[in-house]
């Protein structure tokens, strides 16, 4: 019987028009190694900033996850072609 309560509550909330607040993301933090790559490769910088904010954030987070600078540079090299193509991190 509990499920009926939850369904009715969900319908009531939907009909009332109440919207959940949007999650605010802070400013995009670009890893130092990516900034260095931008200085060396203007085409990469331009292509990166043409990406949607979500794609930019995904690449920045993925690169930042690495602990060593060498690994971060390897990831940048790995994703450069996808960035040129305007693709997201998980796109083929």
mmCIF file of C-alpha atoms in Angstrom:
data_model
loop_
_atom_site.group_PDB
_atom_site.id
_atom_site.type_symbol
_atom_site.label_atom_id
_atom_site.label_comp_id
_atom_site.label_asym_id
_atom_site.label_seq_id
_atom_site.Cartn_x
_atom_site.Cartn_y
_atom_site.Cartn_z
ATOM 1 C CA UNK A 1 0.000 0.000 0.000
ATOM 2 C CA UNK A 2 2.922 2.373 0.556
ATOM 3 C CA UNK A 3 3.687 2.556 -3.131
ATOM 4 C CA UNK A 4 0.254 4.038 -3.818
ATOM 5 C CA UNK A 5 1.022 6.820 -1.369
ATOM 6 C CA UNK A 6 4.284 7.637 -3.158
ATOM 7 C CA UNK A 7 2.633 7.597 -6.573
ATOM 8 C CA UNK A 8 -0.164 9.912 -5.409
ATOM 9 C CA UNK A 9 2.381 12.215 -3.766
ATOM 10 C CA UNK A 10 4.445 12.352 -6.972
ATOM 11 C CA UNK A 11 1.337 13.214 -9.006
ATOM 12 C CA UNK A 12 0.369 15.932 -6.512
ATOM 13 C CA UNK A 13 3.843 17.486 -6.658
ATOM 14 C CA UNK A 14 3.893 17.348 -10.461
ATOM 15 C CA UNK A 15 0.488 19.040 -10.700
ATOM 16 C CA UNK A 16 1.485 21.751 -8.220
ATOM 17 C CA UNK A 17 4.287 22.866 -10.540
ATOM 18 C CA UNK A 18 6.946 22.815 -7.837
ATOM 19 C CA UNK A 19 10.388 22.634 -9.424
ATOM 20 C CA UNK A 20 13.491 21.364 -7.720
ATOM 21 C CA UNK A 21 16.303 23.922 -7.597
ATOM 22 C CA UNK A 22 18.993 23.588 -10.227
ATOM 23 C CA UNK A 23 22.353 22.479 -8.987
ATOM 24 C CA UNK A 24 24.850 25.293 -9.338
ATOM 25 C CA UNK A 25 28.322 24.319 -10.449
ATOM 26 C CA UNK A 26 31.217 26.453 -9.367
ATOM 27 C CA UNK A 27 33.585 27.929 -11.901
ATOM 28 C CA UNK A 28 35.347 25.421 -14.126
ATOM 29 C CA UNK A 29 38.782 24.597 -12.747
ATOM 30 C CA UNK A 30 41.213 23.850 -15.554
ATOM 31 C CA UNK A 31 44.146 21.618 -14.502
ATOM 32 C CA UNK A 32 47.571 23.267 -14.776
ATOM 33 C CA UNK A 33 48.724 20.673 -17.308
ATOM 34 C CA UNK A 34 45.760 21.474 -19.546
ATOM 35 C CA UNK A 35 46.536 25.207 -19.304
ATOM 36 C CA UNK A 36 50.110 24.419 -20.345
ATOM 37 C CA UNK A 37 48.821 22.373 -23.280
ATOM 38 C CA UNK A 38 46.662 25.347 -24.330
ATOM 39 C CA UNK A 39 49.759 27.589 -24.356
ATOM 40 C CA UNK A 40 51.574 25.121 -26.599
ATOM 41 C CA UNK A 41 48.583 24.357 -28.824
ATOM 42 C CA UNK A 42 46.188 27.208 -29.648
ATOM 43 C CA UNK A 43 44.016 24.883 -31.749
ATOM 44 C CA UNK A 44 43.407 22.684 -28.697
ATOM 45 C CA UNK A 45 42.417 25.708 -26.616
ATOM 46 C CA UNK A 46 39.958 26.949 -29.236
ATOM 47 C CA UNK A 47 38.447 23.498 -29.727
ATOM 48 C CA UNK A 48 38.114 22.970 -25.965
ATOM 49 C CA UNK A 49 36.245 26.235 -25.415
ATOM 50 C CA UNK A 50 33.902 25.466 -28.326
ATOM 51 C CA UNK A 51 32.715 22.377 -26.433
ATOM 52 C CA UNK A 52 29.560 22.598 -24.356
ATOM 53 C CA UNK A 53 30.139 23.477 -20.683
ATOM 54 C CA UNK A 54 29.261 19.914 -19.670
ATOM 55 C CA UNK A 55 31.834 18.427 -22.026
ATOM 56 C CA UNK A 56 34.467 20.890 -20.843
ATOM 57 C CA UNK A 57 33.716 19.950 -17.246
ATOM 58 C CA UNK A 58 33.895 16.210 -18.030
ATOM 59 C CA UNK A 59 37.339 16.529 -19.629
ATOM 60 C CA UNK A 60 38.624 18.797 -16.841
ATOM 61 C CA UNK A 61 37.419 16.388 -14.158
ATOM 62 C CA UNK A 62 38.806 13.310 -15.934
ATOM 63 C CA UNK A 63 42.214 14.936 -16.381
ATOM 64 C CA UNK A 64 42.218 16.220 -12.786
ATOM 65 C CA UNK A 65 41.572 12.733 -11.389
ATOM 66 C CA UNK A 66 45.131 11.712 -12.234
ATOM 67 C CA UNK A 67 47.592 12.239 -9.394
ATOM 68 C CA UNK A 68 50.788 12.572 -11.401
ATOM 69 C CA UNK A 69 51.463 15.318 -13.930
ATOM 70 C CA UNK A 70 52.753 12.755 -16.394
ATOM 71 C CA UNK A 71 49.444 10.890 -16.273
ATOM 72 C CA UNK A 72 47.535 14.145 -16.751
ATOM 73 C CA UNK A 73 49.626 14.973 -19.824
ATOM 74 C CA UNK A 74 49.028 11.454 -21.178
ATOM 75 C CA UNK A 75 45.279 11.910 -20.762
ATOM 76 C CA UNK A 76 45.402 15.261 -22.528
ATOM 77 C CA UNK A 77 47.254 13.646 -25.412
ATOM 78 C CA UNK A 78 44.753 10.778 -25.455
ATOM 79 C CA UNK A 79 41.711 13.093 -25.631
ATOM 80 C CA UNK A 80 43.103 15.787 -27.950
ATOM 81 C CA UNK A 81 41.658 14.285 -31.141
ATOM 82 C CA UNK A 82 38.208 13.886 -29.565
ATOM 83 C CA UNK A 83 38.307 17.505 -28.430
ATOM 84 C CA UNK A 84 39.208 18.601 -31.974
ATOM 85 C CA UNK A 85 36.190 16.653 -33.230
ATOM 86 C CA UNK A 86 33.911 18.317 -30.671
ATOM 87 C CA UNK A 87 33.065 15.006 -29.040
ATOM 88 C CA UNK A 88 32.329 14.370 -25.402
ATOM 89 C CA UNK A 89 34.508 12.232 -23.185
ATOM 90 C CA UNK A 90 32.384 9.087 -23.596
ATOM 91 C CA UNK A 91 31.528 9.502 -27.284
ATOM 92 C CA UNK A 92 33.182 7.336 -29.917
#
